PDB file of C-alpha atoms in Angstrom:
ATOM      1  CA  MET A 406       2.663  36.424   5.416  1.00  0.00           C
ATOM      2  CA  ASP A 407      -0.658  36.289   3.851  1.00  0.00           C
ATOM      3  CA  ILE A 408      -3.797  37.695   5.375  1.00  0.00           C
ATOM      4  CA  ILE A 409      -7.416  36.508   4.557  1.00  0.00           C
ATOM      5  CA  ALA A 410      -9.435  39.696   4.099  1.00  0.00           C
ATOM      6  CA  HIS A 411     -12.975  40.896   3.147  1.00  0.00           C
ATOM      7  CA  PRO A 412     -12.684  43.460  -0.937  1.00  0.00           C
ATOM      8  CA  LEU A 413     -14.233  47.091   2.476  1.00  0.00           C
ATOM      9  CA  TYR A 414     -15.897  50.322   1.492  1.00  0.00           C
ATOM     10  CA  LEU A 415     -13.212  52.552   2.000  1.00  0.00           C
ATOM     11  CA  ALA A 416     -11.651  50.401   4.621  1.00  0.00           C
ATOM     12  CA  PRO A 417     -10.997  50.960   8.393  1.00  0.00           C
ATOM     13  CA  VAL A 418      -7.336  52.117   8.821  1.00  0.00           C
ATOM     14  CA  ALA A 419      -7.305  48.483  10.713  1.00  0.00           C
ATOM     15  CA  GLN A 420      -7.303  46.361   7.611  1.00  0.00           C
ATOM     16  CA  TYR A 421      -4.156  48.765   6.579  1.00  0.00           C
ATOM     17  CA  VAL A 422      -2.534  48.462   9.436  1.00  0.00           C
ATOM     18  CA  ARG A 423      -2.513  44.439   8.866  1.00  0.00           C
ATOM     19  CA  LEU A 424      -2.566  44.919   5.112  1.00  0.00           C
ATOM     20  CA  PHE A 425       1.081  46.653   5.889  1.00  0.00           C
ATOM     21  CA  ALA A 426       2.805  43.809   7.621  1.00  0.00           C
ATOM     22  CA  ALA A 427       1.569  41.516   5.248  1.00  0.00           C
ATOM     23  CA  ASP A 428       3.508  40.631   1.836  1.00  0.00           C
ATOM     24  CA  ARG A 429       0.659  39.339  -0.042  1.00  0.00           C
ATOM     25  CA  LEU A 430      -3.193  39.522   0.308  1.00  0.00           C
ATOM     26  CA  LEU A 431      -6.537  36.981  -0.516  1.00  0.00           C
ATOM     27  CA  TRP A 432      -9.389  38.055  -1.595  1.00  0.00           C
ATOM     28  CA  ASP A 433     -12.457  36.500   0.342  1.00  0.00           C
ATOM     29  CA  VAL A 434     -15.328  37.532  -2.274  1.00  0.00           C
ATOM     30  CA  ASP A 435     -17.690  34.201  -1.748  1.00  0.00           C
ATOM     31  CA  THR A 436     -18.863  34.097   2.119  1.00  0.00           C
ATOM     32  CA  PRO A 437     -22.099  35.669   2.354  1.00  0.00           C
ATOM     33  CA  PHE A 438     -22.963  39.294   2.344  1.00  0.00           C
ATOM     34  CA  VAL A 439     -23.733  40.826   5.460  1.00  0.00           C
ATOM     35  CA  LYS A 440     -25.751  44.689   5.948  1.00  0.00           C
ATOM     36  CA  GLN A 441     -24.478  46.701   8.529  1.00  0.00           C
ATOM     37  CA  THR A 442     -20.816  45.973   7.981  1.00  0.00           C
ATOM     38  CA  TYR A 443     -17.953  47.872   6.038  1.00  0.00           C
ATOM     39  CA  ARG A 444     -18.594  45.519   3.429  1.00  0.00           C
ATOM     40  CA  ASN A 445     -21.111  48.488   2.180  1.00  0.00           C
ATOM     41  CA  ARG A 446     -20.410  50.791   4.427  1.00  0.00           C
ATOM     42  CA  THR A 447     -17.318  53.605   5.671  1.00  0.00           C
ATOM     43  CA  VAL A 448     -17.104  56.046   8.370  1.00  0.00           C
ATOM     44  CA  ILE A 449     -15.028  59.314   7.828  1.00  0.00           C
ATOM     45  CA  ALA A 450     -14.697  62.058  10.476  1.00  0.00           C
ATOM     46  CA  ALA A 451     -16.654  64.925   9.429  1.00  0.00           C
ATOM     47  CA  GLU A 452     -16.919  68.056  11.199  1.00  0.00           C
ATOM     48  CA  ASN A 453     -19.589  67.020  13.800  1.00  0.00           C
ATOM     49  CA  GLY A 454     -17.412  63.498  14.339  1.00  0.00           C
ATOM     50  CA  PRO A 455     -18.152  60.404  12.946  1.00  0.00           C
ATOM     51  CA  LEU A 456     -20.198  59.857   9.711  1.00  0.00           C
ATOM     52  CA  PRO A 457     -21.351  57.260   8.704  1.00  0.00           C
ATOM     53  CA  LEU A 458     -21.381  56.256   4.366  1.00  0.00           C
ATOM     54  CA  THR A 459     -23.642  52.932   3.340  1.00  0.00           C
ATOM     55  CA  VAL A 460     -23.665  52.585  -0.545  1.00  0.00           C
ATOM     56  CA  PRO A 461     -27.416  50.928  -1.273  1.00  0.00           C
ATOM     57  CA  VAL A 462     -27.250  47.383  -2.458  1.00  0.00           C
ATOM     58  CA  VAL A 463     -29.711  45.232  -4.290  1.00  0.00           C
ATOM     59  CA  HIS A 464     -31.294  42.586  -1.886  1.00  0.00           C
ATOM     60  CA  GLY A 465     -30.903  39.212  -3.528  1.00  0.00           C
ATOM     61  CA  GLY A 466     -31.878  37.064   0.241  1.00  0.00           C
ATOM     62  CA  VAL A 467     -28.508  35.402   0.951  1.00  0.00           C
ATOM     63  CA  GLN A 468     -25.529  36.177  -1.839  1.00  0.00           C
ATOM     64  CA  PRO A 469     -21.887  35.420  -1.935  1.00  0.00           C
ATOM     65  CA  LEU A 470     -20.535  39.173  -1.526  1.00  0.00           C
ATOM     66  CA  ARG A 471     -19.432  38.610  -5.195  1.00  0.00           C
ATOM     67  CA  ASP A 472     -22.468  38.352  -6.747  1.00  0.00           C
ATOM     68  CA  VAL A 473     -24.077  42.090  -5.378  1.00  0.00           C
ATOM     69  CA  ARG A 474     -25.305  44.840  -7.329  1.00  0.00           C
ATOM     70  CA  ILE A 475     -25.222  48.353  -6.336  1.00  0.00           C
ATOM     71  CA  SER A 476     -28.272  50.166  -5.869  1.00  0.00           C
ATOM     72  CA  ASP A 477     -28.793  53.466  -7.948  1.00  0.00           C
ATOM     73  CA  HIS A 478     -31.269  54.514  -5.562  1.00  0.00           C
ATOM     74  CA  GLY A 479     -30.924  57.605  -3.409  1.00  0.00           C
ATOM     75  CA  ASN A 480     -28.441  59.347  -5.518  1.00  0.00           C
ATOM     76  CA  TRP A 481     -25.940  58.274  -3.253  1.00  0.00           C
ATOM     77  CA  ARG A 482     -22.811  58.942  -5.530  1.00  0.00           C
ATOM     78  CA  ARG A 483     -23.509  62.536  -4.909  1.00  0.00           C
ATOM     79  CA  LEU A 484     -24.062  62.538  -1.381  1.00  0.00           C
ATOM     80  CA  HIS A 485     -21.127  60.076  -0.448  1.00  0.00           C
ATOM     81  CA  TRP A 486     -18.964  62.635  -2.670  1.00  0.00           C
ATOM     82  CA  ASN A 487     -20.581  65.991  -1.106  1.00  0.00           C
ATOM     83  CA  ALA A 488     -20.188  64.361   2.520  1.00  0.00           C
ATOM     84  CA  ILE A 489     -16.638  63.517   1.967  1.00  0.00           C
ATOM     85  CA  MET A 490     -15.503  67.108  -0.119  1.00  0.00           C
ATOM     86  CA  SER A 491     -17.494  68.674   3.454  1.00  0.00           C
ATOM     87  CA  ALA A 492     -15.257  66.889   5.742  1.00  0.00           C
ATOM     88  CA  TYR A 493     -11.778  67.342   4.030  1.00  0.00           C
ATOM     89  CA  LYS A 494     -11.811  70.361   1.744  1.00  0.00           C
ATOM     90  CA  LYS A 495      -9.988  71.615   4.459  1.00  0.00           C
ATOM     91  CA  SER A 496      -7.804  69.218   5.003  1.00  0.00           C
ATOM     92  CA  PRO A 497      -3.754  69.026   4.056  1.00  0.00           C
ATOM     93  CA  PHE A 498      -4.196  66.535   1.042  1.00  0.00           C
ATOM     94  CA  PHE A 499      -7.227  66.244  -0.483  1.00  0.00           C
ATOM     95  CA  ASP A 500      -7.112  68.637  -3.382  1.00  0.00           C
ATOM     96  CA  TYR A 501      -4.000  66.260  -4.543  1.00  0.00           C
ATOM     97  CA  TYR A 502      -6.208  63.191  -4.431  1.00  0.00           C
ATOM     98  CA  ALA A 503      -9.583  64.609  -5.064  1.00  0.00           C
ATOM     99  CA  ASP A 504      -9.282  63.903  -8.630  1.00  0.00           C
ATOM    100  CA  ASP A 505      -8.259  59.883  -8.123  1.00  0.00           C
ATOM    101  CA  PHE A 506     -11.405  59.501  -6.024  1.00  0.00           C
ATOM    102  CA  ARG A 507     -13.731  61.676  -7.826  1.00  0.00           C
ATOM    103  CA  PRO A 508     -14.831  59.272 -10.735  1.00  0.00           C
ATOM    104  CA  PHE A 509     -15.787  57.255  -8.484  1.00  0.00           C
ATOM    105  CA  TYR A 510     -18.739  58.449  -7.523  1.00  0.00           C
ATOM    106  CA  GLU A 511     -19.690  60.128 -11.146  1.00  0.00           C
ATOM    107  CA  THR A 512     -19.387  56.415 -12.920  1.00  0.00           C
ATOM    108  CA  LYS A 513     -21.586  53.747 -12.451  1.00  0.00           C
ATOM    109  CA  ILE A 514     -20.225  50.500 -11.305  1.00  0.00           C
ATOM    110  CA  GLU A 515     -22.315  47.403 -11.095  1.00  0.00           C
ATOM    111  CA  PHE A 516     -20.816  45.077  -8.565  1.00  0.00           C
ATOM    112  CA  LEU A 517     -19.898  46.546  -4.994  1.00  0.00           C
ATOM    113  CA  VAL A 518     -16.839  44.048  -4.923  1.00  0.00           C
ATOM    114  CA  ASP A 519     -15.816  45.711  -7.772  1.00  0.00           C
ATOM    115  CA  PHE A 520     -15.749  49.180  -6.936  1.00  0.00           C
ATOM    116  CA  ASN A 521     -14.256  48.332  -3.625  1.00  0.00           C
ATOM    117  CA  MET A 522     -11.460  46.784  -5.061  1.00  0.00           C
ATOM    118  CA  GLN A 523     -10.958  49.710  -7.465  1.00  0.00           C
ATOM    119  CA  LEU A 524     -11.044  51.761  -4.259  1.00  0.00           C
ATOM    120  CA  HIS A 525      -8.310  50.076  -2.505  1.00  0.00           C
ATOM    121  CA  ALA A 526      -6.188  49.565  -5.409  1.00  0.00           C
ATOM    122  CA  THR A 527      -6.157  53.819  -5.694  1.00  0.00           C
ATOM    123  CA  VAL A 528      -6.215  53.798  -2.021  1.00  0.00           C
ATOM    124  CA  CYS A 529      -2.626  51.366  -2.051  1.00  0.00           C
ATOM    125  CA  GLY A 530      -0.765  52.948  -4.735  1.00  0.00           C
ATOM    126  CA  LEU A 531      -1.681  56.531  -3.994  1.00  0.00           C
ATOM    127  CA  LEU A 532      -0.451  55.215  -0.170  1.00  0.00           C
ATOM    128  CA  GLY A 533       2.654  53.393  -2.064  1.00  0.00           C
ATOM    129  CA  LEU A 534       1.097  50.783  -0.401  1.00  0.00           C
ATOM    130  CA  GLU A 535       0.651  47.698  -3.011  1.00  0.00           C
ATOM    131  CA  ARG A 536       1.288  44.251  -1.459  1.00  0.00           C
ATOM    132  CA  GLU A 537      -0.165  40.788  -4.356  1.00  0.00           C
ATOM    133  CA  THR A 538      -3.436  40.534  -4.333  1.00  0.00           C
ATOM    134  CA  VAL A 539      -5.490  37.301  -5.401  1.00  0.00           C
ATOM    135  CA  GLU A 540      -8.341  35.521  -4.637  1.00  0.00           C
ATOM    136  CA  TYR A 541      -8.678  33.216  -1.436  1.00  0.00           C
ATOM    137  CA  SER A 542      -9.402  29.823  -2.045  1.00  0.00           C
ATOM    138  CA  ALA A 543      -9.759  27.202   0.854  1.00  0.00           C
ATOM    139  CA  ALA A 544      -8.349  24.081  -0.648  1.00  0.00           C
ATOM    140  CA  ASP A 545      -5.348  26.729  -0.635  1.00  0.00           C
ATOM    141  CA  ALA A 546      -4.901  27.524   2.358  1.00  0.00           C
ATOM    142  CA  ALA A 547      -2.356  27.411   4.949  1.00  0.00           C
ATOM    143  CA  GLY A 548      -1.099  29.708   7.896  1.00  0.00           C
ATOM    144  CA  GLU A 549      -2.813  32.846   6.526  1.00  0.00           C
ATOM    145  CA  GLU A 550      -3.781  35.279   9.049  1.00  0.00           C
ATOM    146  CA  ASP A 551      -7.736  35.826   8.986  1.00  0.00           C
ATOM    147  CA  VAL A 552      -8.579  39.657   9.655  1.00  0.00           C
ATOM    148  CA  ARG A 553     -12.457  39.636   7.912  1.00  0.00           C
ATOM    149  CA  SER A 554     -13.431  39.761  11.347  1.00  0.00           C
ATOM    150  CA  LEU A 555     -12.284  43.459  10.513  1.00  0.00           C
ATOM    151  CA  ALA A 556     -15.691  43.886   8.768  1.00  0.00           C
ATOM    152  CA  GLN A 557     -17.098  44.166  11.653  1.00  0.00           C
ATOM    153  CA  PRO A 558     -17.683  48.149  13.100  1.00  0.00           C
ATOM    154  CA  SER A 559     -17.203  46.632  16.267  1.00  0.00           C
ATOM    155  CA  GLN A 560     -14.023  45.118  15.904  1.00  0.00           C
ATOM    156  CA  GLY A 561      -9.912  46.340  15.412  1.00  0.00           C
ATOM    157  CA  MET A 562      -9.878  49.605  17.602  1.00  0.00           C
ATOM    158  CA  GLU A 563      -6.624  48.108  19.352  1.00  0.00           C
ATOM    159  CA  LEU A 564      -5.041  48.450  15.613  1.00  0.00           C
ATOM    160  CA  CYS A 565      -5.411  52.132  15.216  1.00  0.00           C
ATOM    161  CA  SER A 566      -4.814  53.896  18.665  1.00  0.00           C
ATOM    162  CA  LEU A 567      -2.067  56.044  17.419  1.00  0.00           C
ATOM    163  CA  PRO A 568      -2.602  59.931  16.551  1.00  0.00           C
ATOM    164  CA  TYR A 569      -2.593  61.191  13.521  1.00  0.00           C
ATOM    165  CA  TYR A 570      -3.520  64.791  12.271  1.00  0.00           C
ATOM    166  CA  GLN A 571      -7.463  64.843  11.607  1.00  0.00           C
ATOM    167  CA  VAL A 572      -9.492  68.224  10.488  1.00  0.00           C
ATOM    168  CA  PHE A 573     -11.834  68.437  12.790  1.00  0.00           C
ATOM    169  CA  GLY A 574      -9.009  66.808  16.018  1.00  0.00           C
ATOM    170  CA  GLN A 575      -9.480  69.706  18.054  1.00  0.00           C
ATOM    171  CA  ARG A 576     -13.242  69.961  18.208  1.00  0.00           C
ATOM    172  CA  ASN A 577     -13.569  66.269  18.077  1.00  0.00           C
ATOM    173  CA  GLY A 578     -10.666  64.869  19.436  1.00  0.00           C
ATOM    174  CA  PHE A 579      -9.070  62.348  17.617  1.00  0.00           C
ATOM    175  CA  LEU A 580     -11.468  59.790  15.554  1.00  0.00           C
ATOM    176  CA  PRO A 581      -9.472  56.109  15.587  1.00  0.00           C
ATOM    177  CA  ASN A 582     -10.234  53.642  12.853  1.00  0.00           C
ATOM    178  CA  MET A 583     -11.685  55.967  11.003  1.00  0.00           C
ATOM    179  CA  SER A 584     -11.930  55.225   6.804  1.00  0.00           C
ATOM    180  CA  ILE A 585      -8.528  55.047   5.108  1.00  0.00           C
ATOM    181  CA  ALA A 586      -9.811  58.085   3.290  1.00  0.00           C
ATOM    182  CA  ASP A 587      -9.367  60.345   6.445  1.00  0.00           C
ATOM    183  CA  LEU A 588      -6.014  59.138   6.550  1.00  0.00           C
ATOM    184  CA  LEU A 589      -4.938  59.361   3.304  1.00  0.00           C
ATOM    185  CA  PHE A 590      -6.985  62.963   2.831  1.00  0.00           C
ATOM    186  CA  ASN A 591      -4.641  63.734   6.253  1.00  0.00           C
ATOM    187  CA  MET A 592      -1.664  62.505   6.196  1.00  0.00           C
ATOM    188  CA  GLY A 593      -0.986  61.541   2.463  1.00  0.00           C
ATOM    189  CA  PRO A 594       2.361  59.818   1.975  1.00  0.00           C
ATOM    190  CA  GLU A 595       3.008  59.818   5.924  1.00  0.00           C
ATOM    191  CA  GLY A 596       0.067  57.595   6.251  1.00  0.00           C
ATOM    192  CA  LEU A 597       2.420  55.019   5.775  1.00  0.00           C
ATOM    193  CA  ILE A 598       4.311  56.072   8.556  1.00  0.00           C
ATOM    194  CA  VAL A 599       1.041  55.736  10.757  1.00  0.00           C
ATOM    195  CA  LEU A 600       0.279  52.238   9.409  1.00  0.00           C
ATOM    196  CA  ARG A 601       4.082  51.831  10.190  1.00  0.00           C
ATOM    197  CA  ASP A 602       3.887  52.371  13.802  1.00  0.00           C
ATOM    198  CA  CYS A 603       0.649  50.865  13.969  1.00  0.00           C
ATOM    199  CA  ALA A 604       1.595  47.227  13.097  1.00  0.00           C
ATOM    200  CA  ALA A 605       5.167  47.874  14.816  1.00  0.00           C
ATOM    201  CA  ALA A 606       2.779  49.320  18.438  1.00  0.00           C
ATOM    202  CA  ILE A 607       1.382  46.195  18.421  1.00  0.00           C
ATOM    203  CA  ARG A 608       3.770  43.288  17.400  1.00  0.00           C
TER     204      ARG A 608
END
């Protein structure tokens, strides 16, 4: 099975549940960029609960996702990395993976799509979730599962309701559908088992 998805910023767990069950990932980078979605926002499980982190973008009117440039406004890279460290420095696997993520917050990447795709490739490599990835073409589409709606924050909760360990779980309760970074830092390689079990639960 193929799935059609948008490249999201450290996408929520739900998108990776769908990816686990797929054979191939088709990236849709040509539909118009929409603000206030996971295209440029992720949510991590911080000490006081869900914490959204938004990558600022250069506004240029209606434009396809592939053309959206990242803005340097507000020193966001430092702010995001500090927030991630604060949320996950006590997690079981942060020290193992920090060096894989830190460069994304120290190096300028011009386009949002490139930033998201490179982070995605890093996550998949660490999880052992490599899937063939190609660019989506509507002309070639036939029978794929469309999961592009998972870019909306209101979508996907039912795909990842099985709880796993979270650093602040005793304080906040289990927070579903956080960023895939939450699953990775808390569960490490066993994150793949969580994705497998979530995928099996919805069949």
